[in-house]
Coordinates of C-alpha atoms and ligand atoms in Angstrom, one line a residue:
X1 CA 0.1 -0.1 0.0
X2 CA 1.5 3.5 -1.0
X3 CA 1.7 5.8 2.3
X4 CA 0.4 9.4 0.8
X5 CA 2.6 12.1 2.4
X6 CA 0.2 14.9 1.0
X7 CA 1.0 18.4 1.4
X8 CA -0.7 18.4 5.0
X9 CA 0.9 15.4 5.8
X10 CA 4.6 17.2 5.1
X11 CA 3.2 19.9 7.5
X12 CA 2.4 17.3 10.3
X13 CA 5.7 15.5 9.4
X14 CA 7.9 19.0 10.0
X15 CA 5.7 19.7 13.2
X16 CA 6.6 16.1 14.1
X17 CA 10.3 16.7 13.9
X18 CA 9.9 20.2 15.2
X19 CA 8.5 18.5 18.3
X20 CA 11.0 15.9 18.6
X21 CA 8.3 13.2 18.3
X22 CA 9.3 11.3 15.4
X23 CA 11.8 8.6 16.0
X24 CA 12.2 9.6 19.4
X25 CA 14.6 11.9 18.1
X26 CA 14.9 15.6 19.7
X27 CA 15.2 17.8 16.6
X28 CA 15.3 21.2 16.4
X29 CA 13.8 23.1 13.7
X30 CA 14.7 20.7 10.8
X31 CA 12.9 23.0 8.3
X32 CA 14.3 26.3 8.2
X33 CA 12.3 29.7 7.0
X34 CA 12.3 29.9 3.0
X35 CA 14.8 32.3 2.2
X36 CA 17.2 32.0 5.1
X37 CA 20.5 30.1 3.5
X38 CA 21.6 27.4 5.6
X39 CA 25.0 27.3 7.2
X40 CA 27.2 24.4 7.5
X41 CA 24.9 21.8 6.9
X42 CA 25.6 18.2 6.1
X43 CA 22.9 15.5 5.2
X44 CA 24.2 11.8 4.5
X45 CA 22.7 8.5 4.2
X46 CA 22.6 5.6 6.6
X47 CA 23.9 5.1 10.1
X48 CA 27.7 5.4 9.3
X49 CA 26.9 9.0 7.6
X50 CA 27.4 9.9 11.3
X51 CA 31.1 9.4 11.1
X52 CA 31.2 10.9 7.8
X53 CA 29.2 13.9 8.8
X54 CA 31.5 14.8 11.7
X55 CA 34.6 14.8 9.0
X56 CA 32.6 16.9 7.0
X57 CA 31.6 19.1 9.7
X58 CA 35.2 19.7 10.9
X59 CA 36.0 20.9 7.4
X60 CA 33.4 23.4 7.2
X61 CA 34.0 24.6 10.7
X62 CA 37.5 25.5 9.5
X63 CA 35.9 27.8 6.8
X64 CA 36.7 25.5 3.9
X65 CA 34.2 24.6 1.2
X66 CA 31.1 22.4 0.8
X67 CA 33.0 20.5 -1.7
X68 CA 36.2 19.7 0.5
X69 CA 33.6 18.9 3.3
X70 CA 31.9 16.3 1.1
X71 CA 35.2 14.8 0.2
X72 CA 36.6 14.3 3.1
X73 CA 33.2 13.3 4.8
X74 CA 32.6 10.2 2.6
X75 CA 36.3 9.2 2.6
X76 CA 35.7 8.1 6.1
X77 CA 33.1 5.6 5.0
X78 CA 35.2 4.4 2.0
X79 CA 38.3 3.8 4.5
X80 CA 36.0 1.7 7.0
X81 CA 36.7 -2.0 6.5
X82 CA 33.6 -2.5 8.3
X83 CA 31.2 -0.7 6.0
X84 CA 30.5 -3.4 3.5
X85 CA 28.9 -1.4 0.8
X86 CA 31.7 1.3 0.4
X87 CA 35.4 1.4 -0.3
X88 CA 37.7 -0.8 1.6
X89 CA 35.7 -3.6 2.8
X90 CA 33.2 -3.4 0.1
X91 CA 31.5 -6.7 -0.9
X92 CA 32.7 -8.1 -4.1
X93 CA 31.3 -8.7 -7.3
X94 CA 30.4 -12.1 -8.8
X95 CA 34.1 -13.0 -9.4
X96 CA 35.3 -11.6 -6.1
X97 CA 36.5 -8.4 -7.2
X98 CA 35.8 -5.2 -5.5
X99 CA 34.7 -2.4 -8.0
X100 CA 34.1 1.0 -6.7
X101 CA 31.8 3.6 -8.4
X102 CA 31.6 7.5 -7.1
X103 CA 30.9 10.7 -8.3
X104 CA 31.3 14.3 -7.0
X105 CA 29.9 17.7 -7.7
X106 CA 30.7 21.4 -7.0
X107 CA 28.6 24.2 -6.6
X108 CA 29.9 25.6 -9.8
X109 CA 27.9 22.9 -11.9
X110 CA 31.2 20.7 -12.4
X111 CA 31.4 16.9 -12.0
X112 CA 33.8 13.9 -11.7
X113 CA 33.0 10.5 -11.9
X114 CA 34.6 6.8 -11.8
X115 CA 32.8 3.6 -12.3
X116 CA 33.8 -0.1 -11.9
X117 CA 37.3 1.1 -10.5
X118 CA 39.6 -1.4 -8.8
X119 CA 42.2 -1.6 -6.2
X120 CA 41.9 2.4 -5.0
X121 CA 40.8 3.1 -1.8
X122 CA 39.2 6.6 -2.2
X123 CA 37.5 6.4 -5.8
X124 CA 35.4 9.9 -4.5
X125 CA 39.1 11.5 -4.4
X126 CA 39.8 10.0 -7.6
X127 CA 36.4 11.4 -9.2
X128 CA 37.3 14.8 -7.9
X129 CA 40.9 14.4 -9.8
X130 CA 38.8 13.9 -12.8
X131 CA 36.7 16.8 -12.4
X132 CA 39.8 19.1 -11.6
X133 CA 42.5 17.9 -13.9
X134 CA 40.6 16.6 -17.1
X135 CA 38.0 18.0 -19.1
X136 CA 36.2 14.8 -19.0
X137 CA 33.6 13.8 -16.4
X138 CA 33.7 9.9 -16.0
X139 CA 36.5 7.1 -16.2
X140 CA 35.7 3.7 -15.8
X141 CA 37.2 0.5 -15.2
X142 CA 41.1 -0.3 -15.9
X143 CA 41.5 3.4 -17.3
X144 CA 40.4 4.7 -13.9
X145 CA 42.8 2.6 -11.7
X146 CA 45.6 3.8 -14.5
X147 CA 44.3 7.2 -14.3
X148 CA 44.3 7.0 -10.3
X149 CA 47.9 5.5 -10.3
X150 CA 49.2 8.2 -12.7
X151 CA 47.9 10.9 -9.8
X152 CA 49.9 9.3 -7.1
X153 CA 47.0 7.3 -5.7
X154 CA 48.4 3.8 -4.3
X155 CA 47.2 0.5 -5.7
X156 CA 45.8 -1.7 -2.7
X157 CA 43.7 -5.1 -2.1
X158 CA 40.5 -3.8 -1.2
X159 CA 39.0 -7.2 -0.2
X160 CA 39.2 -8.0 3.3
X161 CA 38.8 -11.3 5.0
X162 CA 35.2 -10.6 5.9
X163 CA 34.1 -9.9 2.3
X164 CA 36.1 -12.6 1.0
X165 CA 34.5 -14.9 3.3
X166 CA 31.1 -13.6 2.4
X167 CA 31.5 -14.3 -1.2
X168 CA 33.0 -17.6 -0.9
X169 CA 29.5 -18.3 1.3
X170 CA 27.3 -17.0 -1.3
X171 CA 29.4 -19.0 -4.3
X172 CA 28.9 -22.1 -2.2
X173 CA 25.0 -21.7 -2.4
X174 CA 24.8 -20.6 -5.9
X175 CA 22.0 -22.2 -7.4
X176 CA 19.6 -21.5 -10.4
X177 CA 17.2 -20.0 -7.9
X178 CA 19.7 -17.2 -7.1
X179 CA 18.2 -13.8 -8.1
X180 CA 21.2 -11.6 -9.5
X181 CA 19.5 -8.6 -7.5
X182 CA 17.9 -10.1 -4.6
X183 CA 15.8 -8.0 -2.1
X184 CA 17.8 -6.1 0.3
X185 CA 18.5 -7.0 4.0
X186 CA 18.9 -4.1 6.4
X187 CA 22.8 -4.0 6.3
X188 CA 22.8 -4.6 2.2
X189 CA 22.2 -0.9 1.1
X190 CA 24.9 1.4 2.7
X191 CA 25.8 3.5 -0.4
X192 CA 27.0 7.0 1.1
X193 CA 25.6 9.9 -0.5
X194 CA 26.1 13.2 1.1
X195 CA 24.9 17.0 0.4
X196 CA 26.5 19.8 2.3
X197 CA 25.9 23.4 2.5
X198 CA 28.9 25.6 3.5
X199 CA 29.4 28.9 5.4
X200 CA 28.8 30.8 2.0
X201 CA 25.5 28.6 1.3
X202 CA 27.5 27.0 -1.5
X203 CA 26.2 23.3 -2.1
X204 CA 28.0 20.3 -3.1
X205 CA 27.5 16.5 -3.4
X206 CA 29.1 13.2 -3.3
X207 CA 28.3 9.8 -3.7
X208 CA 30.6 6.5 -3.2
X209 CA 29.9 2.7 -3.1
X210 CA 30.9 -0.6 -4.0
X211 CA 27.5 -1.0 -5.4
X212 CA 25.3 -4.2 -5.2
X213 CA 27.0 -7.1 -3.7
X214 CA 27.9 -10.2 -6.2
X215 CA 26.7 -8.1 -9.0
X216 CA 27.7 -9.0 -12.5
X217 CA 31.3 -7.9 -13.1
X218 CA 31.5 -4.6 -15.0
X219 CA 28.0 -3.7 -13.7
X220 CA 27.8 0.1 -12.8
X221 CA 25.2 1.5 -10.5
X222 CA 23.5 5.2 -10.0
X223 CA 25.9 6.3 -7.8
X224 CA 28.8 7.2 -10.3
X225 CA 26.1 8.8 -12.6
X226 CA 25.9 12.5 -12.3
X227 CA 22.0 13.0 -12.3
X228 CA 21.2 9.6 -11.0
X229 CA 23.0 8.7 -8.0
X230 CA 23.7 12.5 -7.0
X231 CA 23.1 15.9 -8.5
X232 CA 23.7 19.4 -7.4
X233 CA 22.4 22.7 -8.8
X234 CA 23.7 25.3 -6.7
X235 CA 21.2 27.9 -7.3
X236 CA 18.5 25.2 -6.2
X237 CA 19.8 22.5 -4.1
X238 CA 21.4 18.9 -4.2
X239 CA 20.2 15.3 -3.9
X240 CA 21.5 11.8 -3.6
X241 CA 20.4 8.3 -3.9
X242 CA 20.9 5.1 -2.3
X243 CA 19.1 1.7 -3.1
X244 CA 18.3 -0.3 -6.2
X245 CA 20.6 1.9 -8.6
X246 CA 18.8 0.5 -11.5
X247 CA 15.7 1.9 -10.5
X248 CA 17.2 5.6 -9.7
X249 CA 19.0 5.6 -13.1
X250 CA 16.0 5.0 -15.0
X251 CA 14.3 8.0 -13.7
X252 CA 17.4 10.2 -13.5
X253 CA 16.3 10.4 -9.8
X254 CA 18.8 12.9 -8.0
X255 CA 18.2 15.4 -10.9
X256 CA 14.6 14.7 -10.9
X257 CA 14.4 15.7 -7.3
X258 CA 16.5 18.9 -7.7
X259 CA 14.2 19.5 -10.9
X260 CA 11.3 19.2 -8.6
X261 CA 12.5 21.6 -6.1
X262 CA 13.3 24.2 -8.7
X263 CA 9.7 24.3 -9.6
X264 CA 9.0 25.1 -5.7
X265 CA 8.8 21.5 -4.2
X266 CA 10.2 21.4 -0.7
X267 CA 12.8 18.9 -0.5
X268 CA 10.4 16.3 1.2
X269 CA 7.8 16.8 -1.5
X270 CA 10.4 16.9 -4.3
X271 CA 11.9 13.3 -3.0
X272 CA 8.2 12.0 -2.6
X273 CA 7.5 12.9 -6.5
X274 CA 10.4 11.1 -7.6
X275 CA 9.9 8.1 -5.6
X276 CA 6.6 7.7 -6.9
X277 CA 7.8 7.6 -10.2
X278 CA 9.7 4.5 -9.1
X279 CA 6.7 3.0 -7.5
X280 CA 4.6 3.5 -10.8
X281 CA 7.0 2.0 -13.1
X282 CA 7.2 -1.0 -10.8
X283 CA 3.6 -1.5 -10.9
X284 CA 2.7 -0.1 -7.6
X285 CA 5.2 -2.6 -5.7
X286 CA 8.7 -2.2 -6.3
X287 CA 10.3 -5.0 -3.9
X288 CA 13.6 -3.2 -3.3
X289 CA 14.6 0.0 -1.4
X290 CA 15.6 3.3 -2.7
X291 CA 16.0 6.4 -0.7
X292 CA 16.9 9.9 -1.4
X293 CA 18.3 12.8 0.7
X294 CA 18.0 16.3 -0.4
X295 CA 19.1 20.1 0.5
X296 CA 17.5 23.0 -0.8
X297 CA 19.2 26.5 -1.4
X298 CA 17.1 27.9 1.5
X299 CA 18.5 25.2 3.8
X300 CA 15.7 23.0 4.0
X301 CA 16.1 19.2 4.2
X302 CA 14.3 16.1 3.2
X303 CA 15.0 12.3 3.7
X304 CA 12.3 9.7 2.4
X305 CA 12.6 6.2 1.4
X306 CA 10.5 3.5 -0.7
X307 CA 10.6 1.3 2.4
X308 CA 11.3 1.1 6.4
X309 CA 14.7 0.8 7.8
X310 CA 16.5 3.4 6.0
X311 CA 18.5 6.0 8.1
X312 CA 20.0 9.0 7.5
X313 CA 22.6 11.4 9.3
X314 CA 21.6 15.0 9.8
X315 CA 24.6 17.8 10.8
X316 CA 22.8 20.9 11.5
X317 CA 23.2 23.9 14.2
X318 CA 26.2 22.1 15.5
X319 CA 24.6 18.9 16.1
X320 CA 24.9 15.7 14.4
X321 CA 21.9 13.1 14.8
X322 CA 20.9 9.8 13.1
X323 CA 17.2 9.8 12.0
X324 CA 14.9 7.1 11.1
X325 CA 13.8 7.8 7.6
X326 CA 10.0 8.3 6.7
X327 CA 8.8 5.7 3.9
X328 CA 6.4 5.4 1.5
X329 CA 5.4 2.0 1.3
X330 CA 4.3 -0.4 4.1
Ligands
LIG401 C1 24.0 0.7 -6.4 N1 22.7 2.5 -5.4 O1 25.1 0.3 -7.0 C2 23.8 1.5 -5.0 C3 23.9 0.6 -3.9 C4 23.2 1.3 -2.8 O2 23.4 1.3 -0.7 O3 22.7 2.5 -2.7 N2 23.6 0.8 -1.8 O4 22.6 0.4 -7.2

């Protein structure tokens, strides 16, 4: 059943957040007044977004740009071996190879991305190099690793013992009943998408992932595709996605969220409309998770998922908190 978040619902939702009732979290005014440009705000996906937000906030406190903040922020998840869907420690593809996707976008509308890169721990920084050192947007596969090495990145084995064992176990259980894209378990969707707004009100975004576990070798998801996994327009806002990348790519999800905001939708309304496109495209009942986070230029926030279980981390007014995401399908 689709839960309707009507305009009235949005008002009630924001009132709940304001009163701290929702998720048992004491939230201050999450939605700032229209016209008031937010300062030093960071939103990111999932629980590991908390540590990533801390790193991003530290950069912002030092007066640096939203771009520096999102890069530093998501690098924390990339470097954490316990985060099994991002960077080092990410679960491998069907061949046991860890292949990573990442994209970054600055407030000037420039973007860089890498797809299916191997043996490089911080693909987000390679994506930034693509943006700043070339006139290309995206480099993939062996070319991306080669590009990274030429720019001084160290080649290293990213397959942890935990990830290797998980792959072996998956292989041992292989049968013709296996689904290449099985429904998510709670801990399967951990891509980090992050949108930050700095002291000047400028917005930047980053998204980095090892993608779907045990995917077909060479599969690239939404995360490195500018406009799908992440998008920023500094006049309007930014958005990032997590979950089933194929569904996000097909609606150019993050771009759609930003364009909805351009037409006057709040971040929550903008996300709801995008998610409803996915619901419609899957006969009213997509059997997977997708969630978006968004920040508007005015410093408003939104985070919404198709299904229960999504969490996001929000750094605002000096406080960094984890929230349970609202969702549309029950
Ligand atoms: C992908 N969107 O590769 C990513 C997966 C993901 O949390 O978000 N996991 O499709």
